[in-house]
Amino acid sequence: MLSGGDMLIRALHDEGVDLIFGYPGGTALHIYDAIFRQDKVEHILVRHEQGATHAADGYARATGRPGVVLVTSGPGATNTITGIATAYMDSIPMVVISGQVTRDAIGSDAFQETDMVGVSRPVVKHSFLVQSAADIPNIIKKAFYIATTGRPGPVVIDFPKDVTDPAEKFPYEYPETVKLRSYSPPQKGHTGQIKKAVEILMSAKKPIIYAGGGVVQGEGSEELTKLTQTLGFPITNTLMGLGIYPATDKQFLGMLGMHGTYEANMAMHEADVILAVGARFDDRVTNSDVSKFCPNATILHIDIDPASISKTVTAHVPIVGPVKSVLKEMNSQIKASSNKVDAEALKLWWENIEHWRQRDCLAVESAGELIKPQQAIQALYEVTKGDAYVTSDVGQHQMFAAQYYHFDKPRRWINSGGLGTMGFGLPAAMGVQLAFPEATVACVTGEGSIQMCIQELATCKQCQLPIKIVNLNNEALGMVKQWQDMQYSGRHSHSTYADSLPDFVKLAEAYGHVGIRIEKLSELKEKLAEAFAMKDKLVFIDIVVDQNEHVYPMAVKGGAMSEMFLSKTERT
Amino acid sequence: MRRIISMLMENEPGALSRVVGLFSQRNYNINSLTVAPTDDVTLSRLTVTTIGDDRKIEQIIKHLNKLVDVVKLVDLTDGSHLERELMLIKVKVSGAQRAEVMRLADVFRGEIVDVTPTTYVVQLTGTSDKLDAFIAALGDTSILEVARTGVSGISRADKVLNL
Ligand SMILES: Cc1ncc(C[n+]2csc(CCOP(=O)(O)OP(=O)(O)O)c2C)c(N)n1
Ligand SMILES: [Mg+2]
């Protein structure tokens, strides 16, 4: 016999959860007491509930296992919303447990009462309000099942305080299986559709593979790499997909979309066949006017979520199913097929692509001792030998990291792509570092973003997390400023704050960490290397970078994929 | 185009708000909505009428199907079907109007279910178009109150929505 609070923790353990992120408060106190009285599930005390959600999210993105969050009702619960929405937009498996006022007080505007199920509804895959302690094992089982299967996503479980009352005990048994008559994620793609897609691929003259975050979540990287290499096709990845195909391989054209490479966007625009895998034709890829998108292409679209198919761009061959099994079947069909790819056409196509590549759209012009933000990422790549886990915040620094750090493995690049949440980077890095204590974890951030969850430096201290914070300090909300430069004649409305920035070195020190500042290009690599050599310390690396740099290429608003600004003075 | 989408939904708290929330969150239209229990106590049947082009309707159906509470769904307008709506309408009637409204109710196969010296309540069932037509036919008769249930529907012949 167990109390509701004990059942919850026990069920988490039975579900394989060994780490949760949280912050206590009134309605969660029975649960916190249950945590105190056991040693199987470790709890990480964050400094803000938003941090807990991003940390759990980072943990999930790096490991593929669901992240778990525990918070109190009211403000504790509402503070998780940004983090839940972030996970929702990027399809990250997460379970958020919130305290709630007692059942009889629900609806009475009780102290710290918020309708969490209601408030979170638009940003969760599903949610539960626990009505009786006896339901706890079943609900936990269902919640994890829903969060981790199909198109993954966050699930909220709201726990009225009296349901976790230590005085009321119930028999506990954790269910082995779960059955939901109304929820059955697809297990396999349609063989006939796959066959149709393979035929089209085999006769393609200007094909391209466009793959995204679904391949990370669906663990399809290996099959995707095999497919790409067997076919000899060019491949581009979305911001969310970086790492699912080795970036250092010659078939990789780089990221596509708003800040994608010239060659990737040109190849998309000119393609006659696009194989979209676990990508959702987001407006940051297609640009806002879908009618101009890839006019010549036959579109083959693999996704586990039928609602992602033909949502914005019509798919000629839709394939609903888990990317891994669909790609596997594609690979075996190709192997068995007597058809060969059109080698002649493909050769011409690659010549075309090489021609675009020669434009070298990511070339960096040196500016003496002034550090270009791109150079900082290049140095980071060299110092970490391309093998770090890189989390990022949102802004120019994020795009530079995506462009200049070449990810060869999935789950190494961890950023908020869908929601674009500033403040994500540091807590996400905590989740990664806790999952992989020995790994090198870098958080690429900006002086704007880092201040949105800066309080987590204290969590890092308490847990001794040796994260390396790489702060590309341009003394501005750089991405906002860039848009103001390009679209508002340089009127920098509320995007600069140079005279009120904190001394990040002292700030890091105040939290008990090491802080260093890098101001000259000649000392960039050496100082970075020194920082990364401090294996057991968190180092805040404040890098003073060129304040006037823009991210290029940049899609021309409302244009086709082939329409890009390539620098402040050139456009296609 | 106008569509009638009918679904079986888990009889769970919050299920209805998820369906309704989906419509407002994605800026889909709801013209009418009815929900009531079925012969199976664990299921409710919800019927919604909405308007949109084919792409939008396809998205609505896909998103509804994704909701964990929605067990099974059919677009009734895809095939041959029956649709019915019930209306109670209270009108102010005096003098010659009394006979006139009674005659009109008769033509529409309605029933006068409540009578006072100055008012009638007319009950009418049929397609939404028919109810609209009745309201239009009342002309300058003063309407005091309209209560419509929203559309309920069912497929014809052996096509069924059940588990
Ligand atoms: C929470 C949140 N608020 C606002 C924005 C809008 N926004 C996008 S990028 C950006 C500037 C980020 O500044 P910084 O972190 O210094 O990065 P930089 O662009 O300078 O590299 C802002 C305000 C956002 N993405 N997230
Ligand atoms: Mg900045």
Short mmCIF file of N, CA and C in Angstrom, two decimals, chain A residues 73-183:
data_model
loop_
_atom_site.label_atom_id
_atom_site.label_comp_id
_atom_site.label_asym_id
_atom_site.label_seq_id
_atom_site.Cartn_x
_atom_site.Cartn_y
_atom_site.Cartn_z
N SER A 73 1.68 24.29 -7.93
CA SER A 73 0.53 24.85 -8.67
C SER A 73 0.74 26.35 -8.95
N GLY A 74 -0.23 26.97 -9.54
CA GLY A 74 -0.25 28.42 -9.72
C GLY A 74 0.98 28.93 -10.47
N PRO A 75 1.78 29.80 -9.84
CA PRO A 75 2.92 30.39 -10.54
C PRO A 75 3.95 29.35 -10.95
N GLY A 76 4.09 28.30 -10.15
CA GLY A 76 5.04 27.24 -10.51
C GLY A 76 4.61 26.61 -11.83
N ALA A 77 3.32 26.35 -11.94
CA ALA A 77 2.79 25.73 -13.16
C ALA A 77 2.87 26.69 -14.34
N THR A 78 2.44 27.94 -14.14
CA THR A 78 2.44 28.86 -15.29
C THR A 78 3.86 29.16 -15.76
N ASN A 79 4.82 29.12 -14.84
CA ASN A 79 6.21 29.34 -15.26
C ASN A 79 6.74 28.25 -16.20
N THR A 80 6.05 27.13 -16.28
CA THR A 80 6.53 26.07 -17.17
C THR A 80 6.01 26.23 -18.60
N ILE A 81 5.07 27.14 -18.79
CA ILE A 81 4.38 27.17 -20.10
C ILE A 81 5.33 27.42 -21.27
N THR A 82 6.24 28.37 -21.12
CA THR A 82 7.19 28.64 -22.21
C THR A 82 7.99 27.40 -22.56
N GLY A 83 8.40 26.68 -21.52
CA GLY A 83 9.19 25.48 -21.76
C GLY A 83 8.37 24.35 -22.37
N ILE A 84 7.12 24.26 -21.97
CA ILE A 84 6.25 23.24 -22.54
C ILE A 84 5.99 23.56 -24.02
N ALA A 85 5.72 24.83 -24.29
CA ALA A 85 5.47 25.25 -25.68
C ALA A 85 6.70 25.02 -26.55
N THR A 86 7.87 25.24 -25.97
CA THR A 86 9.12 25.01 -26.70
C THR A 86 9.24 23.54 -27.10
N ALA A 87 8.95 22.66 -26.14
CA ALA A 87 9.02 21.22 -26.40
C ALA A 87 7.95 20.80 -27.40
N TYR A 88 6.78 21.40 -27.27
CA TYR A 88 5.67 21.05 -28.16
C TYR A 88 6.02 21.37 -29.61
N MET A 89 6.56 22.55 -29.83
CA MET A 89 6.86 22.97 -31.20
C MET A 89 7.93 22.10 -31.85
N ASP A 90 8.83 21.56 -31.04
CA ASP A 90 9.90 20.72 -31.61
C ASP A 90 9.65 19.23 -31.39
N SER A 91 8.44 18.87 -30.96
CA SER A 91 8.07 17.47 -30.76
C SER A 91 9.02 16.71 -29.83
N ILE A 92 9.21 17.26 -28.65
CA ILE A 92 10.12 16.66 -27.67
C ILE A 92 9.31 15.93 -26.60
N PRO A 93 9.67 14.67 -26.31
CA PRO A 93 8.93 13.94 -25.27
C PRO A 93 9.21 14.51 -23.88
N MET A 94 8.15 14.87 -23.18
CA MET A 94 8.33 15.48 -21.86
C MET A 94 7.09 15.19 -21.04
N VAL A 95 7.28 14.97 -19.75
CA VAL A 95 6.13 14.82 -18.85
C VAL A 95 6.27 15.87 -17.76
N VAL A 96 5.26 16.70 -17.62
CA VAL A 96 5.28 17.76 -16.62
C VAL A 96 4.25 17.45 -15.55
N ILE A 97 4.74 17.33 -14.32
CA ILE A 97 3.85 17.04 -13.20
C ILE A 97 3.67 18.32 -12.42
N SER A 98 2.42 18.76 -12.29
CA SER A 98 2.18 19.99 -11.55
C SER A 98 1.31 19.69 -10.35
N GLY A 99 1.59 20.39 -9.26
CA GLY A 99 0.71 20.31 -8.11
C GLY A 99 -0.56 21.08 -8.42
N GLN A 100 -1.61 20.77 -7.69
CA GLN A 100 -2.88 21.49 -7.88
C GLN A 100 -3.51 21.61 -6.49
N VAL A 101 -4.41 22.56 -6.32
CA VAL A 101 -5.11 22.67 -5.04
C VAL A 101 -5.96 21.41 -4.84
N THR A 102 -6.43 21.21 -3.64
CA THR A 102 -7.18 19.98 -3.36
C THR A 102 -8.45 19.92 -4.22
N ARG A 103 -8.93 18.71 -4.41
CA ARG A 103 -10.06 18.52 -5.33
C ARG A 103 -11.26 19.38 -4.96
N ASP A 104 -11.54 19.47 -3.65
CA ASP A 104 -12.74 20.23 -3.27
C ASP A 104 -12.54 21.74 -3.42
N ALA A 105 -11.28 22.16 -3.52
CA ALA A 105 -11.03 23.60 -3.67
C ALA A 105 -10.95 24.04 -5.13
N ILE A 106 -10.85 23.07 -6.05
CA ILE A 106 -10.72 23.44 -7.47
C ILE A 106 -11.94 24.26 -7.90
N GLY A 107 -11.64 25.38 -8.50
CA GLY A 107 -12.73 26.24 -8.98
C GLY A 107 -13.12 27.33 -8.00
N SER A 108 -12.47 27.35 -6.83
CA SER A 108 -12.86 28.34 -5.81
C SER A 108 -11.90 29.52 -5.76
N ASP A 109 -11.03 29.65 -6.75
CA ASP A 109 -9.98 30.68 -6.73
C ASP A 109 -9.14 30.56 -5.46
N ALA A 110 -8.80 29.35 -5.13
CA ALA A 110 -8.00 29.09 -3.94
C ALA A 110 -6.60 29.66 -4.12
N PHE A 111 -5.85 29.78 -3.04
CA PHE A 111 -4.49 30.29 -3.11
C PHE A 111 -3.66 29.42 -4.07
N GLN A 112 -2.99 30.07 -4.97
CA GLN A 112 -2.15 29.42 -5.98
C GLN A 112 -2.91 28.41 -6.83
N GLU A 113 -4.16 28.72 -7.10
CA GLU A 113 -4.90 27.86 -8.02
C GLU A 113 -4.82 28.43 -9.44
N THR A 114 -4.42 27.60 -10.38
CA THR A 114 -4.51 27.94 -11.81
C THR A 114 -5.02 26.69 -12.51
N ASP A 115 -5.87 26.88 -13.48
CA ASP A 115 -6.36 25.74 -14.25
C ASP A 115 -5.24 25.30 -15.20
N MET A 116 -4.34 24.47 -14.69
CA MET A 116 -3.16 24.10 -15.47
C MET A 116 -3.52 23.31 -16.72
N VAL A 117 -4.51 22.42 -16.58
CA VAL A 117 -4.91 21.65 -17.76
C VAL A 117 -5.43 22.62 -18.84
N GLY A 118 -6.16 23.63 -18.40
CA GLY A 118 -6.68 24.61 -19.35
C GLY A 118 -5.60 25.51 -19.92
N VAL A 119 -4.75 26.03 -19.05
CA VAL A 119 -3.71 26.96 -19.50
C VAL A 119 -2.74 26.29 -20.46
N SER A 120 -2.46 25.03 -20.24
CA SER A 120 -1.45 24.36 -21.07
C SER A 120 -2.05 23.69 -22.30
N ARG A 121 -3.37 23.64 -22.38
CA ARG A 121 -4.02 22.84 -23.41
C ARG A 121 -3.50 23.05 -24.84
N PRO A 122 -3.32 24.30 -25.28
CA PRO A 122 -2.89 24.46 -26.68
C PRO A 122 -1.44 24.03 -26.94
N VAL A 123 -0.66 23.78 -25.90
CA VAL A 123 0.75 23.46 -26.11
C VAL A 123 1.14 22.09 -25.58
N VAL A 124 0.16 21.23 -25.36
CA VAL A 124 0.49 19.86 -24.94
C VAL A 124 -0.06 18.86 -25.94
N LYS A 125 0.55 17.69 -25.93
CA LYS A 125 0.01 16.61 -26.75
C LYS A 125 -1.24 16.05 -26.07
N HIS A 126 -1.18 15.97 -24.75
CA HIS A 126 -2.34 15.54 -23.98
C HIS A 126 -2.14 15.96 -22.53
N SER A 127 -3.19 15.89 -21.74
CA SER A 127 -3.04 16.22 -20.32
C SER A 127 -4.02 15.42 -19.48
N PHE A 128 -3.68 15.32 -18.21
CA PHE A 128 -4.52 14.58 -17.26
C PHE A 128 -4.69 15.40 -15.99
N LEU A 129 -5.88 15.33 -15.43
CA LEU A 129 -6.09 15.82 -14.07
C LEU A 129 -6.38 14.57 -13.25
N VAL A 130 -5.55 14.30 -12.26
CA VAL A 130 -5.72 13.07 -11.49
C VAL A 130 -6.93 13.23 -10.56
N GLN A 131 -7.92 12.37 -10.73
CA GLN A 131 -9.15 12.49 -9.95
C GLN A 131 -9.13 11.59 -8.72
N SER A 132 -8.28 10.56 -8.78
CA SER A 132 -8.25 9.64 -7.65
C SER A 132 -6.87 8.99 -7.60
N ALA A 133 -6.35 8.81 -6.39
CA ALA A 133 -4.99 8.29 -6.23
C ALA A 133 -4.85 6.91 -6.87
N ALA A 134 -5.93 6.15 -6.84
CA ALA A 134 -5.86 4.80 -7.40
C ALA A 134 -5.53 4.81 -8.89
N ASP A 135 -5.81 5.93 -9.56
CA ASP A 135 -5.54 6.02 -11.01
C ASP A 135 -4.08 6.33 -11.34
N ILE A 136 -3.29 6.68 -10.33
CA ILE A 136 -1.95 7.22 -10.61
C ILE A 136 -1.08 6.31 -11.49
N PRO A 137 -0.94 5.01 -11.14
CA PRO A 137 -0.05 4.19 -11.98
C PRO A 137 -0.49 4.18 -13.45
N ASN A 138 -1.80 4.04 -13.66
CA ASN A 138 -2.31 4.01 -15.03
C ASN A 138 -2.08 5.31 -15.77
N ILE A 139 -2.29 6.40 -15.08
CA ILE A 139 -2.12 7.71 -15.73
C ILE A 139 -0.65 7.94 -16.08
N ILE A 140 0.24 7.59 -15.16
CA ILE A 140 1.67 7.78 -15.45
C ILE A 140 2.06 6.94 -16.67
N LYS A 141 1.59 5.71 -16.68
CA LYS A 141 1.91 4.83 -17.81
C LYS A 141 1.42 5.44 -19.12
N LYS A 142 0.17 5.89 -19.10
CA LYS A 142 -0.40 6.49 -20.31
C LYS A 142 0.37 7.74 -20.72
N ALA A 143 0.69 8.56 -19.73
CA ALA A 143 1.36 9.84 -20.03
C ALA A 143 2.69 9.60 -20.74
N PHE A 144 3.47 8.66 -20.24
CA PHE A 144 4.78 8.40 -20.87
C PHE A 144 4.60 7.76 -22.25
N TYR A 145 3.58 6.92 -22.35
CA TYR A 145 3.32 6.28 -23.64
C TYR A 145 2.97 7.34 -24.69
N ILE A 146 2.09 8.24 -24.31
CA ILE A 146 1.67 9.27 -25.26
C ILE A 146 2.83 10.22 -25.57
N ALA A 147 3.58 10.60 -24.55
CA ALA A 147 4.67 11.57 -24.75
C ALA A 147 5.75 11.03 -25.69
N THR A 148 5.99 9.71 -25.63
CA THR A 148 7.16 9.18 -26.33
C THR A 148 6.86 8.48 -27.66
N THR A 149 5.60 8.22 -27.94
CA THR A 149 5.29 7.48 -29.17
C THR A 149 4.70 8.40 -30.24
N GLY A 150 4.60 7.88 -31.45
CA GLY A 150 4.05 8.68 -32.54
C GLY A 150 4.89 9.93 -32.73
N ARG A 151 4.24 11.06 -32.96
CA ARG A 151 4.98 12.32 -32.94
C ARG A 151 5.08 12.72 -31.47
N PRO A 152 6.28 12.69 -30.90
CA PRO A 152 6.39 12.91 -29.46
C PRO A 152 5.95 14.32 -29.07
N GLY A 153 5.76 14.52 -27.77
CA GLY A 153 5.36 15.85 -27.31
C GLY A 153 5.18 15.86 -25.81
N PRO A 154 4.97 17.05 -25.26
CA PRO A 154 4.80 17.16 -23.81
C PRO A 154 3.42 16.74 -23.34
N VAL A 155 3.38 16.13 -22.16
CA VAL A 155 2.13 15.73 -21.52
C VAL A 155 2.13 16.30 -20.11
N VAL A 156 1.04 16.90 -19.72
CA VAL A 156 0.92 17.47 -18.38
C VAL A 156 0.05 16.56 -17.50
N ILE A 157 0.51 16.34 -16.27
CA ILE A 157 -0.34 15.63 -15.29
C ILE A 157 -0.51 16.54 -14.08
N ASP A 158 -1.73 16.92 -13.82
CA ASP A 158 -2.03 17.85 -12.73
C ASP A 158 -2.48 17.03 -11.51
N PHE A 159 -1.80 17.23 -10.39
CA PHE A 159 -2.04 16.43 -9.18
C PHE A 159 -2.64 17.26 -8.06
N PRO A 160 -3.95 17.18 -7.84
CA PRO A 160 -4.51 17.84 -6.66
C PRO A 160 -3.79 17.35 -5.40
N LYS A 161 -3.55 18.27 -4.47
CA LYS A 161 -2.72 17.94 -3.33
C LYS A 161 -3.27 16.77 -2.52
N ASP A 162 -4.59 16.71 -2.34
CA ASP A 162 -5.15 15.65 -1.49
C ASP A 162 -4.98 14.26 -2.12
N VAL A 163 -4.78 14.22 -3.42
CA VAL A 163 -4.55 12.94 -4.08
C VAL A 163 -3.19 12.35 -3.67
N THR A 164 -2.30 13.23 -3.23
CA THR A 164 -0.95 12.75 -2.84
C THR A 164 -0.82 12.64 -1.32
N ASP A 165 -1.91 12.76 -0.61
CA ASP A 165 -1.93 12.73 0.86
C ASP A 165 -1.23 11.49 1.43
N PRO A 166 -0.22 11.69 2.28
CA PRO A 166 0.51 10.52 2.82
C PRO A 166 -0.35 9.63 3.73
N ALA A 167 -1.46 10.16 4.22
CA ALA A 167 -2.29 9.37 5.15
C ALA A 167 -3.19 8.38 4.43
N GLU A 168 -3.39 8.59 3.14
CA GLU A 168 -4.30 7.68 2.42
C GLU A 168 -3.52 6.77 1.51
N LYS A 169 -3.65 5.46 1.76
CA LYS A 169 -2.83 4.50 1.01
C LYS A 169 -3.66 3.56 0.15
N PHE A 170 -3.06 3.20 -0.94
CA PHE A 170 -3.76 2.38 -1.94
C PHE A 170 -2.83 1.27 -2.43
N PRO A 171 -3.42 0.18 -2.92
CA PRO A 171 -2.56 -0.86 -3.49
C PRO A 171 -1.88 -0.31 -4.74
N TYR A 172 -0.63 -0.69 -4.93
CA TYR A 172 0.11 -0.18 -6.08
C TYR A 172 0.53 -1.31 -7.00
N GLU A 173 0.23 -1.14 -8.27
CA GLU A 173 0.78 -2.07 -9.24
C GLU A 173 1.01 -1.31 -10.52
N TYR A 174 2.23 -1.37 -11.05
CA TYR A 174 2.49 -0.60 -12.27
C TYR A 174 2.10 -1.42 -13.49
N PRO A 175 1.24 -0.88 -14.33
CA PRO A 175 0.79 -1.67 -15.49
C PRO A 175 1.94 -1.95 -16.46
N GLU A 176 1.93 -3.12 -17.04
CA GLU A 176 3.01 -3.45 -17.97
C GLU A 176 2.77 -2.88 -19.35
N THR A 177 1.50 -2.88 -19.71
CA THR A 177 1.18 -2.35 -21.04
C THR A 177 0.10 -1.29 -20.90
N VAL A 178 -0.07 -0.57 -21.97
CA VAL A 178 -1.10 0.44 -21.95
C VAL A 178 -1.90 0.29 -23.23
N LYS A 179 -3.21 0.46 -23.07
CA LYS A 179 -4.05 0.38 -24.26
C LYS A 179 -4.95 1.59 -24.30
N LEU A 180 -4.88 2.30 -25.40
CA LEU A 180 -5.75 3.46 -25.57
C LEU A 180 -6.47 3.27 -26.88
N ARG A 181 -7.79 3.08 -26.83
CA ARG A 181 -8.50 2.75 -28.06
C ARG A 181 -8.49 3.91 -29.04
N SER A 182 -8.27 5.12 -28.50
CA SER A 182 -8.37 6.28 -29.38
C SER A 182 -7.00 6.77 -29.82
N TYR A 183 -5.95 6.06 -29.50
CA TYR A 183 -4.62 6.54 -29.85
C TYR A 183 -3.77 5.37 -30.34
#
